[in-house]
Amino acid sequence: MKECYFADYTVGADAYGSIERVCAPLGRRAVIIGGETALEKSAEKLKAAMRNFEIIDIAVYGKECYRANISRLYDKYKDSGADFVVGAGGGKAIDTAKCLADMLGVEVVTAPTIASTCAASSALAVIYDESHVYEGFWYLKRPAFHCFIDTDIIINAPDMYFRAGIGDTLAKYYEVEFSMRGRALTYRDEMGLSIARMCNTPLIAGAAGALADCKKGAISERFETAALIILISTGMVSMLIDGKYNGAAAHAFFYGLTVLPGFEEKFLHGDVVGYCVMVQLMLDAKPNEAKKIGDLLRAMGVETTLAERGIEVSRENLDRVFDATLKDPDMEVVPYEITKDMLFDAVKAVEEMYE
């Protein structure tokens, strides 16, 4: 027997208005977990929308999605009688809420306050250690029960998060196609690849305009479309395809870079992943495609080299980054052998493109 789950969603400035109807089957008692700023922006709207529910607690998740923090929350709420968890905020807050719900054995609904990752609709969480270094994935049985996308909150969030969401999403098609290349694909794999194309051509065409609208606070069709591609399309792809195809060199290189002291705290995930897409494309002998992505990133104000981030581009400095990259699970299924020399050559090629 094969099962496939997707996160349903409601989108719009009044998205929370459907919480009563959608969540009623889950029960009446909920815990709301979110980021500090996210809760400042969303808590009052959530409480108003959930006035007929019993909100057990509204709590800040912490500063990182790591196992000890998730366990702390579990110990706090394991005897609370919560029927479901609401995760509000960005990727780390929502991932923490998803893991908490998984441990409690209840459903989670998500209320993203920024459009920066697919965390709100995917069935995995990215786990870091307490030093902000990537540790691995936490795989969940299913994605969120429902995703409530309040565009009024998202449009008023700092536009850098929306920009980072675009960068992260640009990786989806390139990584899925790279991992799947030359392999026998199932129906679900093929469907996932088709949806992944939404994360490429239409996003690239509309990204700059959507970001411009975001900066102006204009909830346009192109802004909403880009937000849905970031939050929903990527999650659908990850639910459909075999997990081994869900990432490749771009995300592996990002996670490798987190071994550099302070890197993960200083730079936004999606901004760096967008750059890492360029590295993967250069690795794959597609310089013109790498330039297309690079030019888009630069137009959005994103650094397209390591040098611009103050990182020394030398084999000695990056050797441990490449070690971590090649050990990352996202590199287990690639179409050909990749070496540290190949990664370094790809990095240098990107640096030279924008000297």
Coordinates of C-alpha atoms in Angstrom, one line a residue:
M1 CA 0.0 0.0 0.0
K2 CA 1.3 3.5 -0.9
E3 CA 0.1 6.6 0.7
C4 CA 0.5 10.3 -0.3
Y5 CA -0.4 13.3 1.7
F6 CA -0.4 17.0 0.9
A7 CA -1.0 20.1 3.1
D8 CA -4.2 21.8 2.2
Y9 CA -4.0 25.6 2.3
T10 CA -6.0 28.8 2.6
V11 CA -4.5 32.0 1.2
G12 CA -5.5 35.7 1.5
A13 CA -5.6 38.6 3.9
D14 CA -8.4 36.8 5.7
A15 CA -6.9 33.3 5.6
Y16 CA -7.3 32.9 9.4
G17 CA -11.0 33.2 9.0
S18 CA -11.2 29.5 7.9
I19 CA -9.4 28.2 11.0
E20 CA -12.7 27.5 12.9
R21 CA -14.2 25.4 10.1
V22 CA -10.9 23.6 9.1
C23 CA -9.6 22.8 12.6
A24 CA -12.9 21.9 14.3
P25 CA -12.5 18.1 13.4
L26 CA -9.1 18.1 15.2
G27 CA -10.5 19.0 18.6
R28 CA -10.9 22.1 20.7
R29 CA -7.6 22.4 22.6
A30 CA -4.5 23.8 20.9
V31 CA -0.9 25.0 21.7
I32 CA 0.5 27.8 19.6
I33 CA 4.2 27.7 19.0
G34 CA 6.0 30.4 17.1
G35 CA 8.9 32.8 16.7
E36 CA 9.0 35.9 19.0
T37 CA 8.4 38.4 16.2
A38 CA 6.0 36.1 14.4
L39 CA 3.8 35.9 17.4
E40 CA 3.9 39.7 17.8
K41 CA 2.4 39.9 14.3
S42 CA 0.0 37.0 14.3
A43 CA -1.0 36.1 17.9
E44 CA -3.9 38.5 18.2
K45 CA -5.3 37.5 14.8
L46 CA -4.9 33.8 15.7
K47 CA -6.6 34.3 19.1
A48 CA -9.5 36.1 17.4
A49 CA -9.9 33.4 14.8
M50 CA -9.7 30.7 17.5
R51 CA -12.0 32.3 20.0
N52 CA -14.1 29.1 20.1
F53 CA -11.1 27.0 20.9
E54 CA -9.2 26.6 24.1
I55 CA -5.7 27.9 23.6
I56 CA -3.6 26.1 26.2
D57 CA -0.6 28.2 25.7
I58 CA 1.2 30.6 23.3
A59 CA 4.9 30.0 23.5
V60 CA 8.1 31.2 21.7
Y61 CA 9.8 28.2 20.3
G62 CA 13.3 29.4 21.1
K63 CA 16.2 30.4 18.8
E64 CA 16.9 27.2 17.0
C65 CA 15.3 24.0 15.8
Y66 CA 17.3 21.5 17.8
R67 CA 16.4 18.3 19.5
A68 CA 16.9 19.5 23.1
N69 CA 14.6 22.4 22.5
I70 CA 11.9 20.1 21.0
S71 CA 12.2 17.8 23.9
R72 CA 11.9 20.7 26.3
L73 CA 8.6 21.7 24.7
Y74 CA 7.4 18.1 24.6
D75 CA 8.0 17.8 28.4
K76 CA 6.1 21.0 28.9
Y77 CA 3.0 19.9 26.9
K78 CA 2.9 16.1 27.0
D79 CA 0.2 16.1 29.7
S80 CA -1.6 19.2 28.4
G81 CA -4.3 17.3 26.5
A82 CA -3.6 19.3 23.3
D83 CA -5.6 18.2 20.3
F84 CA -3.4 20.0 17.8
V85 CA -0.4 22.3 17.5
V86 CA -0.3 25.6 15.6
G87 CA 3.1 26.6 14.2
A88 CA 3.5 30.3 13.4
G89 CA 6.5 32.0 12.0
G90 CA 9.4 31.1 9.7
G91 CA 11.0 27.8 8.9
K92 CA 12.7 27.0 12.2
A93 CA 9.6 27.9 14.3
I94 CA 7.3 25.9 12.1
D95 CA 9.8 22.9 12.0
T96 CA 9.9 23.0 15.8
A97 CA 6.1 23.0 16.0
K98 CA 5.9 20.1 13.5
C99 CA 8.4 18.0 15.5
L100 CA 6.5 18.8 18.8
A101 CA 3.2 17.7 17.2
D102 CA 4.9 14.5 16.0
M103 CA 6.1 13.7 19.5
L104 CA 2.7 14.5 21.0
G105 CA 1.0 12.3 18.4
V106 CA -1.3 15.1 17.2
E107 CA -1.8 17.1 14.0
V108 CA -0.1 20.4 13.3
V109 CA -1.5 23.3 11.3
T110 CA 0.8 26.1 10.1
A111 CA 0.6 29.8 9.9
P112 CA 3.7 31.1 8.0
T113 CA 4.4 34.7 8.7
I114 CA 7.2 34.9 6.1
A115 CA 7.4 33.2 2.7
S116 CA 10.9 31.8 3.0
T117 CA 10.8 28.0 2.8
C118 CA 8.5 25.1 2.3
A119 CA 8.5 24.2 6.0
A120 CA 4.8 25.1 6.3
S121 CA 3.7 22.3 3.8
S122 CA 6.5 19.7 3.9
A123 CA 6.8 16.6 6.0
L124 CA 10.4 17.0 7.3
A125 CA 12.2 19.4 9.6
V126 CA 15.8 20.6 9.4
I127 CA 17.6 20.0 12.6
Y128 CA 20.6 22.0 13.8
D129 CA 22.8 21.6 16.8
E130 CA 23.0 24.2 19.5
S131 CA 26.0 25.8 17.7
H132 CA 23.8 26.4 14.7
V133 CA 25.5 23.7 12.6
Y134 CA 23.3 21.5 10.4
E135 CA 22.7 18.1 12.1
G136 CA 20.2 16.3 9.8
F137 CA 16.5 15.8 9.0
W138 CA 13.5 14.9 11.2
Y139 CA 11.1 12.9 8.9
L140 CA 7.4 13.2 9.7
K141 CA 4.6 10.8 8.9
R142 CA 2.7 13.5 7.0
P143 CA 2.8 17.2 6.4
A144 CA 0.7 19.8 8.2
F145 CA -3.1 19.2 8.3
H146 CA -3.6 22.7 6.8
C147 CA -1.6 25.8 6.0
F148 CA -3.1 29.2 6.7
I149 CA -1.3 31.8 4.5
D150 CA -2.2 35.3 5.7
T151 CA -0.8 37.5 2.8
D152 CA -1.4 40.7 4.9
I153 CA 1.1 39.5 7.5
I154 CA 3.6 38.1 4.9
I155 CA 3.6 41.3 2.8
N156 CA 4.5 43.3 5.9
A157 CA 7.4 41.1 6.9
P158 CA 10.9 42.3 6.0
D159 CA 11.3 41.7 2.3
M160 CA 14.6 40.0 2.7
Y161 CA 12.8 36.9 3.9
F162 CA 10.6 36.8 0.7
R163 CA 13.8 37.3 -1.3
A164 CA 15.4 34.4 0.5
G165 CA 12.4 32.3 -0.2
I166 CA 12.8 32.9 -3.9
G167 CA 16.5 31.8 -3.7
D168 CA 15.6 28.6 -1.8
T169 CA 12.8 27.7 -4.2
L170 CA 15.0 28.2 -7.3
A171 CA 16.9 25.1 -6.2
K172 CA 14.0 22.8 -6.3
Y173 CA 13.8 22.0 -10.0
Y174 CA 17.5 22.0 -10.6
E175 CA 18.2 19.6 -7.7
V176 CA 15.3 17.3 -8.4
E177 CA 16.2 17.1 -12.1
F178 CA 19.9 16.5 -11.2
S179 CA 19.1 13.7 -8.8
M180 CA 16.6 12.0 -11.1
R181 CA 18.7 12.2 -14.2
G182 CA 19.1 8.8 -15.9
R183 CA 16.9 6.9 -13.4
A184 CA 13.7 4.9 -13.8
L185 CA 11.0 7.1 -12.3
T186 CA 7.6 6.3 -10.8
Y187 CA 4.4 8.1 -11.5
R188 CA 4.9 10.1 -8.3
D189 CA 8.4 11.0 -9.3
E190 CA 7.3 12.2 -12.7
M191 CA 4.5 14.3 -11.2
G192 CA 6.8 15.8 -8.7
L193 CA 9.3 16.7 -11.4
S194 CA 6.4 18.4 -13.3
I195 CA 5.4 20.5 -10.3
A196 CA 9.1 21.3 -9.7
R197 CA 9.1 23.1 -13.1
M198 CA 6.8 25.6 -11.5
C199 CA 9.7 26.5 -9.2
N200 CA 11.8 27.4 -12.3
T201 CA 10.3 29.1 -15.4
P202 CA 7.4 31.0 -13.8
L203 CA 9.3 31.9 -10.7
I204 CA 12.3 33.2 -12.6
A205 CA 10.0 35.2 -14.8
G206 CA 8.1 36.8 -12.0
A207 CA 10.5 36.9 -9.1
A208 CA 11.9 40.4 -9.6
G209 CA 8.4 41.9 -10.0
A210 CA 7.0 40.0 -7.1
L211 CA 9.9 41.2 -4.9
A212 CA 9.3 44.8 -6.0
D213 CA 5.6 44.5 -5.1
C214 CA 6.6 43.0 -1.7
K215 CA 8.9 46.0 -1.1
K216 CA 5.9 48.4 -1.9
G217 CA 3.5 46.4 0.3
A218 CA 1.3 45.5 -2.7
I219 CA -0.4 42.2 -2.6
S220 CA -0.4 41.6 -6.3
E221 CA -1.2 38.4 -8.2
R222 CA 2.5 37.9 -9.0
F223 CA 3.4 38.3 -5.3
E224 CA 0.8 35.8 -4.2
T225 CA 1.8 33.4 -7.0
A226 CA 5.5 33.6 -5.9
A227 CA 4.5 33.1 -2.3
L228 CA 2.5 30.0 -3.1
I229 CA 5.3 28.6 -5.2
I230 CA 7.7 29.1 -2.3
L231 CA 5.3 27.8 0.4
I232 CA 3.2 25.2 -1.3
S233 CA 4.6 24.0 -4.7
T234 CA 8.0 23.0 -3.1
G235 CA 6.2 21.1 -0.3
M236 CA 4.1 19.2 -2.9
V237 CA 7.2 18.2 -4.7
S238 CA 8.9 16.9 -1.6
M239 CA 5.7 14.9 -0.7
L240 CA 5.5 13.3 -4.1
I241 CA 9.0 12.3 -5.0
D242 CA 11.2 9.6 -3.5
G243 CA 13.0 11.3 -0.7
K244 CA 16.4 10.5 -2.2
Y245 CA 15.6 12.9 -5.0
N246 CA 14.6 15.8 -2.8
G247 CA 18.0 17.5 -2.7
A248 CA 21.3 17.6 -4.4
A249 CA 24.6 19.6 -4.6
A250 CA 23.0 23.0 -3.9
H251 CA 21.6 22.2 -0.5
A252 CA 24.5 19.9 0.3
F253 CA 26.9 22.8 -0.3
F254 CA 24.8 25.1 1.8
Y255 CA 24.9 22.6 4.7
G256 CA 28.6 22.2 4.2
L257 CA 29.1 26.0 4.5
T258 CA 27.4 25.9 7.9
V259 CA 30.6 24.4 9.4
L260 CA 32.2 27.8 9.0
P261 CA 31.9 29.6 12.3
G262 CA 29.0 32.0 12.4
F263 CA 27.9 31.3 8.8
E264 CA 24.4 30.0 9.5
E265 CA 23.7 32.9 11.9
K266 CA 25.0 35.6 9.5
F267 CA 23.4 34.7 6.2
L268 CA 19.8 33.8 5.2
H269 CA 19.4 30.2 4.2
G270 CA 17.6 31.0 0.9
D271 CA 20.0 33.7 -0.2
V272 CA 22.9 31.3 0.2
V273 CA 21.0 28.4 -1.5
G274 CA 20.4 30.6 -4.5
Y275 CA 24.1 31.1 -4.8
C276 CA 24.7 27.4 -4.3
V277 CA 22.4 26.7 -7.2
M278 CA 24.9 28.6 -9.3
V279 CA 27.7 26.3 -8.0
Q280 CA 25.7 23.2 -8.8
L281 CA 25.0 24.5 -12.3
M282 CA 28.6 25.3 -12.9
L283 CA 29.5 21.8 -11.6
D284 CA 27.1 20.4 -14.1
A285 CA 28.7 22.4 -17.0
K286 CA 25.8 24.8 -17.4
P287 CA 27.5 28.2 -17.2
N288 CA 24.8 30.1 -19.1
E289 CA 22.1 28.8 -16.7
A290 CA 24.3 29.7 -13.8
K291 CA 24.7 33.2 -15.2
K292 CA 20.9 33.5 -15.6
I293 CA 20.4 32.6 -11.9
G294 CA 23.3 34.9 -10.8
D295 CA 22.0 37.9 -12.7
L296 CA 18.5 37.4 -11.1
L297 CA 20.1 37.1 -7.6
R298 CA 22.1 40.3 -8.2
A299 CA 19.0 42.1 -9.4
M300 CA 17.4 41.2 -6.1
G301 CA 20.4 42.3 -4.1
V302 CA 21.9 38.9 -3.2
E303 CA 25.6 38.2 -3.1
T304 CA 26.7 35.9 -5.9
T305 CA 30.2 35.0 -4.6
L306 CA 31.8 33.8 -1.4
A307 CA 34.2 36.7 -1.6
E308 CA 31.3 39.1 -1.3
R309 CA 30.4 37.3 2.0
G310 CA 33.9 37.8 3.3
I311 CA 34.9 34.1 2.9
E312 CA 38.3 33.2 1.6
V313 CA 38.1 31.2 -1.5
S314 CA 41.0 28.8 -1.1
R315 CA 41.2 25.0 -1.1
E316 CA 42.6 25.1 2.5
N317 CA 39.8 27.2 3.8
L318 CA 37.0 25.3 2.1
D319 CA 38.4 21.8 2.5
R320 CA 36.2 21.0 5.5
V321 CA 33.2 22.6 3.7
F322 CA 33.7 20.2 0.8
D323 CA 34.1 17.3 3.2
A324 CA 30.8 18.1 4.8
T325 CA 29.2 18.7 1.4
L326 CA 30.2 15.2 0.1
K327 CA 29.0 13.5 3.3
D328 CA 25.6 15.2 3.2
P329 CA 22.6 12.9 2.5
D330 CA 21.6 15.1 -0.4
M331 CA 24.7 13.9 -2.2
E332 CA 23.8 10.2 -2.0
V333 CA 21.9 10.2 -5.3
V334 CA 23.6 12.2 -8.0
P335 CA 24.2 11.3 -11.7
Y336 CA 27.9 11.1 -11.5
E337 CA 30.8 11.0 -9.0
I338 CA 31.6 14.4 -7.5
T339 CA 34.9 15.2 -6.0
K340 CA 36.3 18.0 -3.8
D341 CA 38.3 19.2 -6.8
M342 CA 35.2 19.5 -8.9
L343 CA 33.4 21.4 -6.2
F344 CA 36.4 23.8 -5.8
D345 CA 36.6 24.3 -9.6
A346 CA 32.8 25.1 -9.7
V347 CA 33.2 27.6 -6.8
K348 CA 36.1 29.3 -8.5
A349 CA 34.2 29.5 -11.8
V350 CA 31.3 31.3 -10.1
E351 CA 33.8 33.7 -8.4
E352 CA 35.4 34.5 -11.7
M353 CA 32.0 35.1 -13.3
Y354 CA 31.4 38.1 -11.1
E355 CA 34.9 39.4 -10.4

